[in-house]
Amino acid sequence: MTETRALPALWPAPLADGTVHATVTVPGSKSVTNRALVLAALAAEPGWVRRPLRSRDSQLMSDALRALGVGIEETVSSSSASSTNGAVGGEAWRIIPAALHGPTTVDVGNAGTVMRFLPPVATLADGDIRFDGDPRSYERPLGQVISALRTLGARIDDDGRGALPMTVQGGGALEGGTVEIDASNSSQFVSALLLSAPRFNQGVEVRHVGATLPSMPHIRMTVEMLRAAGAQVDTPEAGGEKNVWRVSPGALLGRDMVVEPDLSNAQPFLAAALITGGTVTVPDWPRRTTQPGDALRRIFTEMGGSCELTDAGLVFTGTGKIHGIDVDLSEVGELTPGIAAVAALADSESVLRGVAHLRLHETDRLAALTEEINALGGDVTETADGLRIRPRRMHGGVFHTYDDHRMATAGAVIGLAVEGVQIENVATTAKTLPDFPQMWTDMLAGDAGGSGTPGAGAGA
């Protein structure tokens, strides 16, 4: 993992002194990287993950897989390398599957993908696998994954908490079968079971029985990546029953995968163009993707910008005028902090809906956004499932992050237009976007293309 620069406890968010014009190379997707690592680790043959995210969350995932016995060889090449997605250079990780084993301890940090995707993997190991993490990880929902795995044949010791810390008593295999799960709090509950399912003796049939299902794009991402690795997956989109996914048992293939840029992490940079009336270009923006961040093209256009996909990437242009928006973010909840920050600077009221589940993310994001924007003079109120934001003239002050990377970038967005905003613990952005402070400074100087190259930095 790249060394994190020492940063002040309070980071002065730069005020934009003009329009922003920059090309920003956004590092790879956390969601794609961590799914690719799990699938490659469970494959029957070695594979490659190219242009991976290198951040705290992906390092926690790779360290955990290594602890279970998986080989991960990291290389950097300036020359092109053949892949199924075309010729690419840069960083590449060769994943060498092996017999999974314990005893060992997995540190999940506060990474939802690690704490939820790896317990099913651990059931396939021979030996006890203990899961522990940051204090906040003890509070995040995990009980549905634990109970589902028990239904499928796993033995898990959690002292009845339904949360971390816990120990998975790996038996070298898992029977699998049919299981009901309430994934209303996180789509990761479904993805966690699907990713390991090809290795279960009976595969798995997952039936979601909750009232809501947030962030469906992340489940679609899981399904597409499973199919790319050779798995047979039947889904609701394929004409089956609603909210039922079936994965057949079978060998996963070692693949050569190129990780897309993290589109959700492009959000603050696109917001800078919207707020200042400038232009930001994000290279390698995919024309087709399952990433939730692709919704930014539509949402930020409704809020006053315009965009075009070109050979250079996504070119986003703002007018300097920001309009309020009434939007359902249930499928793209991770975008809420950045949208709330922009909405606080708009010319009319905004209502952000469908994101009650954000109260259970890295922090209670709805309460945190309300508290911090209002502390700067804003007018935000919580609703049952989101936020109502009435723009007001704001002033400087400390913007607390609650160890949440998206809170930090949201504060930086507000700081573009509000003088004197100081971000507490901006270093928390290393979770998915290392070098964010330098990338932000470079963008304002008109050159962010060289900071955060695809192998050096960063959605569910």
Coordinates of C-alpha atoms in Angstrom, one line a residue:
M1 CA 0.0 0.0 0.0
T2 CA 1.3 3.5 -0.8
E3 CA 2.6 5.5 2.1
T4 CA 0.0 8.1 3.3
R5 CA 1.3 11.6 3.5
A6 CA 1.2 13.2 6.9
L7 CA -1.8 15.6 7.0
P8 CA -2.9 18.2 9.5
A9 CA -5.7 17.4 11.9
L10 CA -7.7 20.2 10.3
W11 CA -7.2 20.4 6.5
P12 CA -8.1 23.9 5.1
A13 CA -10.4 23.1 2.2
P14 CA -9.2 25.2 -0.8
L15 CA -11.6 27.9 -2.0
A16 CA -12.0 28.0 -5.8
D17 CA -10.8 31.4 -7.0
G18 CA -12.1 30.8 -10.6
T19 CA -13.4 28.2 -12.9
V20 CA -11.9 24.7 -12.7
H21 CA -10.5 23.2 -15.9
A22 CA -8.7 19.9 -15.4
T23 CA -8.3 16.3 -16.5
V24 CA -8.6 14.1 -13.4
T25 CA -7.5 10.5 -13.6
V26 CA -9.6 8.6 -11.1
P27 CA -8.2 5.4 -9.7
G28 CA -9.8 2.0 -9.9
S29 CA -13.2 1.0 -8.5
K30 CA -13.2 -0.5 -4.9
S31 CA -16.3 -2.4 -5.6
V32 CA -14.9 -4.1 -8.8
T33 CA -11.4 -4.6 -7.2
N34 CA -12.7 -6.4 -4.1
R35 CA -15.1 -8.6 -6.0
A36 CA -12.4 -9.5 -8.6
L37 CA -10.1 -10.5 -5.8
V38 CA -12.6 -12.8 -4.2
L39 CA -13.6 -14.4 -7.5
A40 CA -9.9 -14.9 -8.5
A41 CA -9.1 -16.4 -5.1
L42 CA -11.9 -19.0 -5.5
A43 CA -11.0 -19.8 -9.1
A44 CA -9.6 -23.1 -10.3
E45 CA -6.6 -21.5 -12.0
P46 CA -4.5 -18.3 -11.6
G47 CA -5.9 -15.0 -12.9
W48 CA -5.0 -11.3 -13.2
V49 CA -6.5 -8.1 -11.8
R50 CA -5.2 -5.1 -13.7
R51 CA -5.3 -1.5 -12.6
P52 CA -6.7 -2.4 -9.2
L53 CA -7.5 0.0 -6.5
R54 CA -4.8 0.4 -4.0
S55 CA -6.3 1.8 -0.8
R56 CA -7.1 0.8 2.7
D57 CA -10.2 -1.3 1.8
S58 CA -8.5 -3.2 -1.1
Q59 CA -5.4 -3.7 1.1
L60 CA -7.5 -5.2 3.8
M61 CA -9.1 -7.5 1.3
S62 CA -5.8 -8.7 -0.2
D63 CA -4.2 -9.1 3.2
A64 CA -7.1 -11.2 4.3
L65 CA -6.9 -13.5 1.3
R66 CA -3.2 -13.9 1.8
A67 CA -3.8 -14.9 5.4
L68 CA -6.2 -17.6 4.1
G69 CA -3.4 -18.9 1.8
V70 CA -4.1 -17.2 -1.5
G71 CA -1.0 -16.0 -3.4
I72 CA -1.1 -12.4 -4.7
E73 CA 1.9 -11.2 -6.7
E74 CA 2.0 -7.4 -7.3
T75 CA 3.7 -6.1 -10.4
V76 CA 3.9 -2.7 -12.2
S77 CA 4.5 -2.6 -15.9
S78 CA 4.8 0.4 -18.2
S79 CA 4.4 -1.8 -21.2
S80 CA 1.2 -3.0 -22.6
A81 CA -0.1 -6.4 -21.4
S82 CA -2.7 -8.5 -23.3
S83 CA -6.1 -8.8 -21.6
T84 CA -9.6 -9.7 -22.4
N85 CA -10.5 -6.0 -22.2
G86 CA -7.7 -4.8 -24.5
A87 CA -4.1 -3.9 -24.0
V88 CA -3.2 -2.1 -20.8
G89 CA -0.2 -1.3 -18.8
G90 CA 0.2 -0.2 -15.2
E91 CA -0.2 -2.2 -12.0
A92 CA -1.3 -5.8 -12.2
W93 CA -1.9 -8.4 -9.5
R94 CA -1.5 -12.1 -10.3
I95 CA -3.9 -14.1 -8.1
I96 CA -2.8 -17.7 -7.4
P97 CA -5.6 -19.8 -5.8
A98 CA -4.7 -22.3 -3.1
A99 CA -6.3 -24.5 -0.5
L100 CA -7.8 -22.1 2.1
H101 CA -6.8 -22.7 5.6
G102 CA -6.7 -21.4 9.2
P103 CA -6.3 -20.7 12.0
T104 CA -5.9 -17.0 11.3
T105 CA -7.4 -13.6 12.0
V106 CA -8.9 -11.4 9.4
D107 CA -8.8 -7.6 10.0
V108 CA -11.8 -6.1 8.2
G109 CA -11.1 -2.5 9.3
N110 CA -14.4 -0.7 8.5
A111 CA -14.7 -2.2 5.1
G112 CA -18.2 -3.5 4.3
T113 CA -17.0 -5.6 1.4
V114 CA -14.4 -7.4 3.6
M115 CA -16.6 -8.0 6.6
R116 CA -19.4 -9.4 4.5
F117 CA -17.8 -11.0 1.4
L118 CA -15.2 -13.0 3.3
P119 CA -17.2 -15.0 6.0
P120 CA -18.7 -17.1 3.1
V121 CA -15.2 -17.6 1.8
A122 CA -14.0 -18.6 5.3
T123 CA -16.5 -21.5 5.4
L124 CA -14.5 -23.1 2.6
A125 CA -11.3 -23.0 4.6
D126 CA -9.9 -25.7 6.8
G127 CA -9.7 -24.2 10.3
D128 CA -11.0 -21.4 12.4
I129 CA -11.1 -17.9 10.9
R130 CA -11.6 -15.1 13.3
F131 CA -13.0 -11.8 12.0
D132 CA -12.3 -8.5 13.9
G133 CA -12.1 -4.8 12.9
D134 CA -12.4 -1.2 13.8
P135 CA -14.9 -0.3 16.6
R136 CA -17.4 1.0 14.1
S137 CA -17.4 -2.4 12.4
Y138 CA -19.0 -3.9 15.5
E139 CA -22.0 -1.7 15.0
R140 CA -22.5 -2.4 11.3
P141 CA -25.2 -4.9 10.2
L142 CA -23.9 -8.5 9.7
G143 CA -26.5 -10.7 11.4
Q144 CA -28.3 -11.5 8.1
V145 CA -25.1 -12.9 6.6
I146 CA -24.3 -14.9 9.7
S147 CA -27.8 -16.4 10.0
A148 CA -27.9 -17.2 6.2
L149 CA -24.5 -19.0 6.4
R150 CA -25.8 -21.1 9.3
T151 CA -28.8 -22.0 7.3
L152 CA -26.5 -23.2 4.5
G153 CA -24.5 -25.3 6.9
A154 CA -21.8 -23.1 8.4
R155 CA -20.7 -23.1 12.1
I156 CA -20.1 -19.5 13.4
D157 CA -19.3 -18.4 16.9
D158 CA -20.5 -14.8 17.5
D159 CA -21.6 -15.1 21.1
G160 CA -25.2 -14.3 19.9
R161 CA -24.3 -10.8 18.8
G162 CA -25.1 -11.1 15.1
A163 CA -22.1 -8.9 14.6
L164 CA -18.3 -8.7 14.8
P165 CA -16.1 -10.0 16.3
M166 CA -16.8 -13.6 15.4
T167 CA -15.1 -16.9 14.4
V168 CA -16.1 -19.0 11.3
Q169 CA -15.3 -22.6 12.0
G170 CA -14.2 -23.5 8.5
G171 CA -14.8 -27.1 7.5
G172 CA -13.3 -27.0 4.0
A173 CA -16.7 -27.0 2.3
L174 CA -20.2 -25.7 2.6
E175 CA -23.4 -27.6 1.7
G176 CA -25.3 -24.5 0.3
G177 CA -28.9 -24.6 -0.8
T178 CA -31.8 -22.3 -0.5
V179 CA -31.8 -19.4 2.0
E180 CA -34.0 -16.4 2.8
I181 CA -32.4 -13.1 3.7
D182 CA -33.5 -9.5 4.4
A183 CA -31.0 -7.3 2.6
S184 CA -32.9 -4.1 3.3
N185 CA -29.9 -2.7 5.1
S186 CA -27.3 -3.6 2.5
S187 CA -27.2 -5.2 -0.9
Q188 CA -23.8 -6.6 0.1
F189 CA -25.7 -9.3 2.0
V190 CA -26.8 -10.8 -1.3
S191 CA -23.5 -10.3 -3.1
A192 CA -21.7 -11.9 -0.2
L193 CA -23.6 -15.2 -0.7
L194 CA -23.5 -15.1 -4.5
L195 CA -19.7 -14.6 -4.8
S196 CA -18.8 -17.8 -3.0
A197 CA -21.8 -19.8 -4.2
P198 CA -20.1 -21.7 -7.1
R199 CA -17.9 -23.4 -4.5
F200 CA -20.8 -24.5 -2.4
N201 CA -21.8 -28.2 -2.9
Q202 CA -25.3 -27.3 -4.0
G203 CA -24.6 -23.7 -5.1
V204 CA -27.1 -21.3 -3.6
E205 CA -30.6 -19.9 -4.1
V206 CA -30.9 -16.5 -2.3
R207 CA -34.4 -15.1 -1.7
H208 CA -34.6 -11.5 -0.5
V209 CA -37.6 -11.1 1.8
G210 CA -37.2 -7.5 3.0
A211 CA -39.4 -4.6 2.1
T212 CA -36.7 -2.7 0.2
L213 CA -33.4 -3.6 -1.6
P214 CA -30.9 -0.7 -1.9
S215 CA -28.2 -0.4 -4.4
M216 CA -29.3 -2.9 -7.0
P217 CA -26.5 -1.9 -9.4
H218 CA -24.0 -3.5 -7.0
I219 CA -25.9 -6.8 -7.2
R220 CA -25.9 -6.5 -11.0
M221 CA -22.2 -5.9 -10.8
T222 CA -21.7 -9.1 -8.8
V223 CA -23.8 -11.1 -11.2
E224 CA -22.0 -9.8 -14.3
M225 CA -18.6 -10.5 -12.7
L226 CA -19.7 -14.0 -11.7
R227 CA -20.8 -14.8 -15.2
A228 CA -17.5 -13.4 -16.6
A229 CA -15.7 -15.9 -14.4
G230 CA -17.8 -18.8 -15.8
A231 CA -20.5 -19.1 -13.2
Q232 CA -24.1 -19.9 -14.1
V233 CA -26.4 -17.3 -12.5
D234 CA -30.2 -17.1 -12.9
T235 CA -31.5 -13.7 -11.9
P236 CA -34.8 -11.7 -11.8
E237 CA -33.6 -9.7 -14.8
A238 CA -33.5 -13.0 -16.7
G239 CA -37.2 -13.6 -16.2
G240 CA -37.1 -15.5 -12.9
E241 CA -38.9 -14.7 -9.7
K242 CA -38.5 -11.2 -8.3
N243 CA -35.6 -10.9 -5.8
V244 CA -34.4 -14.4 -6.2
W245 CA -30.9 -15.3 -7.4
R246 CA -29.6 -18.8 -8.2
V247 CA -26.0 -19.8 -8.6
S248 CA -25.1 -23.3 -9.7
P249 CA -22.1 -25.1 -8.3
G250 CA -19.1 -25.3 -10.6
A251 CA -15.5 -24.3 -11.2
L252 CA -14.7 -20.6 -11.6
L253 CA -12.2 -19.7 -14.3
G254 CA -9.1 -17.6 -13.8
R255 CA -9.7 -14.4 -15.8
D256 CA -7.7 -11.3 -16.8
M257 CA -9.7 -8.3 -15.6
V258 CA -9.1 -4.6 -16.0
V259 CA -10.7 -2.6 -13.2
E260 CA -12.7 0.5 -14.3
P261 CA -12.2 3.9 -12.8
D262 CA -14.2 4.4 -9.6
L263 CA -17.1 6.5 -10.9
S264 CA -18.4 7.4 -7.5
N265 CA -15.0 8.7 -6.6
A266 CA -15.2 11.0 -9.6
Q267 CA -18.1 12.8 -7.9
P268 CA -16.3 15.6 -6.1
F269 CA -14.3 16.5 -9.2
L270 CA -17.4 16.6 -11.4
A271 CA -19.0 18.7 -8.6
A272 CA -16.1 21.1 -8.8
A273 CA -16.9 21.8 -12.5
L274 CA -20.6 22.2 -11.7
I275 CA -20.0 24.6 -8.8
T276 CA -17.4 26.8 -10.6
G277 CA -18.8 26.7 -14.1
G278 CA -15.7 24.9 -15.3
T279 CA -14.9 21.7 -17.2
V280 CA -13.5 18.4 -15.8
T281 CA -12.6 15.5 -18.0
V282 CA -12.4 12.0 -16.5
P283 CA -10.5 9.6 -18.8
D284 CA -11.6 6.0 -19.4
W285 CA -15.2 6.5 -18.3
P286 CA -16.9 3.3 -19.5
R287 CA -19.7 3.6 -22.0
R288 CA -21.5 0.6 -20.3
T289 CA -21.1 -0.2 -16.6
T290 CA -22.9 -1.5 -13.6
Q291 CA -21.2 1.1 -11.3
P292 CA -23.8 3.3 -9.4
G293 CA -21.5 6.3 -10.0
D294 CA -22.6 6.4 -13.7
A295 CA -25.8 8.0 -12.5
L296 CA -23.8 11.2 -11.8
R297 CA -24.1 12.0 -15.5
R298 CA -27.9 12.2 -15.2
I299 CA -28.1 13.7 -11.7
F300 CA -25.5 16.5 -12.1
T301 CA -27.0 17.4 -15.5
E302 CA -30.4 17.9 -13.8
M303 CA -28.6 20.1 -11.3
G304 CA -27.3 22.4 -14.0
G305 CA -24.4 20.8 -15.8
S306 CA -23.8 19.1 -19.1
C307 CA -21.7 16.1 -20.1
E308 CA -20.4 14.2 -23.2
L309 CA -18.7 10.9 -23.5
T310 CA -15.8 11.4 -25.9
D311 CA -12.6 9.5 -26.9
A312 CA -10.9 11.5 -24.1
G313 CA -13.4 10.3 -21.5
L314 CA -16.3 11.9 -19.8
V315 CA -16.3 15.7 -20.3
F316 CA -18.4 17.4 -17.7
T317 CA -19.2 21.2 -17.9
G318 CA -20.9 23.4 -15.4
T319 CA -22.5 26.8 -15.8
G320 CA -21.9 28.0 -12.2
K321 CA -25.6 27.8 -11.6
I322 CA -26.8 24.9 -9.4
H323 CA -30.4 23.8 -9.3
G324 CA -32.1 21.9 -6.5
I325 CA -33.3 18.4 -7.2
D326 CA -35.9 15.9 -6.0
V327 CA -34.4 12.5 -6.5
D328 CA -34.7 8.9 -5.4
L329 CA -31.2 7.7 -4.6
S330 CA -32.1 4.2 -3.3
E331 CA -30.0 2.5 -6.0
V332 CA -27.1 4.9 -5.7
G333 CA -27.0 5.8 -2.0
E334 CA -23.2 6.2 -1.9
L335 CA -23.6 9.3 -4.0
T336 CA -25.7 11.0 -1.3
P337 CA -23.0 12.9 0.6
G338 CA -21.7 14.6 -2.5
I339 CA -25.1 15.4 -3.9
A340 CA -26.1 16.9 -0.5
A341 CA -23.0 19.1 -0.5
V342 CA -23.8 20.4 -4.0
A343 CA -27.5 20.8 -3.0
A344 CA -26.5 23.0 -0.1
L345 CA -25.1 25.4 -2.7
A346 CA -28.1 25.3 -5.1
D347 CA -30.6 28.0 -5.9
S348 CA -33.6 26.0 -4.7
E349 CA -34.7 23.2 -2.3
S350 CA -33.6 19.6 -2.8
V351 CA -35.1 16.4 -1.5
L352 CA -33.0 13.3 -1.4
R353 CA -35.1 10.1 -1.0
G354 CA -34.8 6.4 -0.6
V355 CA -31.6 6.3 1.5
A356 CA -32.7 5.4 5.1
H357 CA -30.1 2.6 4.9
L358 CA -27.3 5.2 5.0
R359 CA -27.8 5.4 8.8
L360 CA -25.9 2.1 8.9
H361 CA -22.9 2.9 6.7
E362 CA -19.4 3.9 7.7
T363 CA -21.3 6.4 10.0
D364 CA -24.9 7.5 10.2
R365 CA -24.5 9.5 7.0
L366 CA -27.9 11.2 7.2
A367 CA -27.3 12.5 10.8
A368 CA -23.7 13.4 10.0
L369 CA -24.6 15.4 6.9
T370 CA -27.4 17.3 8.7
E371 CA -25.1 18.1 11.6
E372 CA -22.1 19.3 9.6
I373 CA -23.9 21.3 6.9
N374 CA -26.1 23.0 9.5
A375 CA -23.0 23.8 11.6
L376 CA -21.8 25.9 8.6
G377 CA -25.1 27.8 8.4
G378 CA -27.0 25.4 6.1
D379 CA -30.5 24.2 6.5
V380 CA -30.8 20.4 6.4
T381 CA -33.5 18.3 8.0
E382 CA -33.7 14.5 8.1
T383 CA -36.8 12.8 6.7
A384 CA -37.8 9.2 7.2
D385 CA -35.8 8.1 4.3
G386 CA -33.5 10.9 3.4
L387 CA -32.8 14.6 3.6
R388 CA -34.5 17.9 2.8
I389 CA -32.0 20.7 1.9
R390 CA -32.9 24.4 1.8
P391 CA -30.0 26.5 0.5
R392 CA -28.8 29.2 2.8
R393 CA -25.7 31.4 2.9
M394 CA -23.0 29.4 4.7
H395 CA -19.9 30.3 6.6
G396 CA -16.6 28.7 7.5
G397 CA -16.0 26.2 10.3
V398 CA -14.8 22.7 11.1
F399 CA -16.5 19.9 9.0
H400 CA -16.2 16.6 10.9
T401 CA -15.8 13.4 8.9
Y402 CA -16.7 10.7 11.5
D403 CA -13.9 8.5 9.8
D404 CA -16.1 8.4 6.7
H405 CA -14.3 9.1 3.4
R406 CA -17.4 10.4 1.6
M407 CA -18.0 12.9 4.4
A408 CA -14.5 14.2 3.8
T409 CA -15.0 14.7 0.1
A410 CA -18.4 16.3 0.7
G411 CA -16.8 18.9 3.0
A412 CA -14.2 19.7 0.3
V413 CA -16.9 20.3 -2.2
I414 CA -18.6 22.8 0.1
G415 CA -15.2 24.4 0.7
L416 CA -14.9 25.3 -2.9
A417 CA -17.6 28.0 -2.5
V418 CA -17.5 28.7 1.3
E419 CA -14.4 30.3 2.7
G420 CA -12.8 29.0 5.8
V421 CA -14.1 25.3 5.8
Q422 CA -11.6 23.0 7.6
I423 CA -11.9 19.3 7.1
E424 CA -11.2 17.2 10.2
N425 CA -9.3 14.0 9.4
V426 CA -9.2 14.3 5.6
A427 CA -6.8 11.3 5.7
T428 CA -9.9 9.1 6.0
T429 CA -10.2 9.5 2.2
A430 CA -7.4 6.8 2.0
K431 CA -10.2 4.2 2.5
T432 CA -11.0 4.4 -1.2
L433 CA -9.2 7.5 -2.7
P434 CA -5.6 7.8 -1.6
D435 CA -3.9 11.1 -2.3
F436 CA -7.2 12.9 -2.5
P437 CA -5.9 16.2 -1.0
Q438 CA -3.1 16.3 -3.6
M439 CA -5.5 15.4 -6.4
W440 CA -7.9 18.2 -5.2
T441 CA -5.1 20.7 -5.1
D442 CA -3.8 19.6 -8.6
M443 CA -7.3 19.9 -10.0
L444 CA -7.7 23.5 -8.8
A445 CA -4.3 24.2 -10.4
G446 CA -5.6 22.7 -13.7
D447 CA -3.6 19.5 -13.6
A448 CA -4.9 16.4 -11.8
G449 CA -3.9 13.9 -14.4
G450 CA -0.7 12.8 -12.7
S451 CA -1.9 12.3 -9.1
G452 CA -3.8 9.2 -8.4
T453 CA -2.9 7.2 -11.4
P454 CA -4.9 4.0 -11.9
G455 CA -2.5 1.8 -9.9
A456 CA -2.2 4.2 -7.0
G457 CA -5.7 4.8 -5.6
A458 CA -9.5 4.2 -5.7
G459 CA -18.3 1.9 -4.2
A460 CA -20.4 -1.6 -2.2

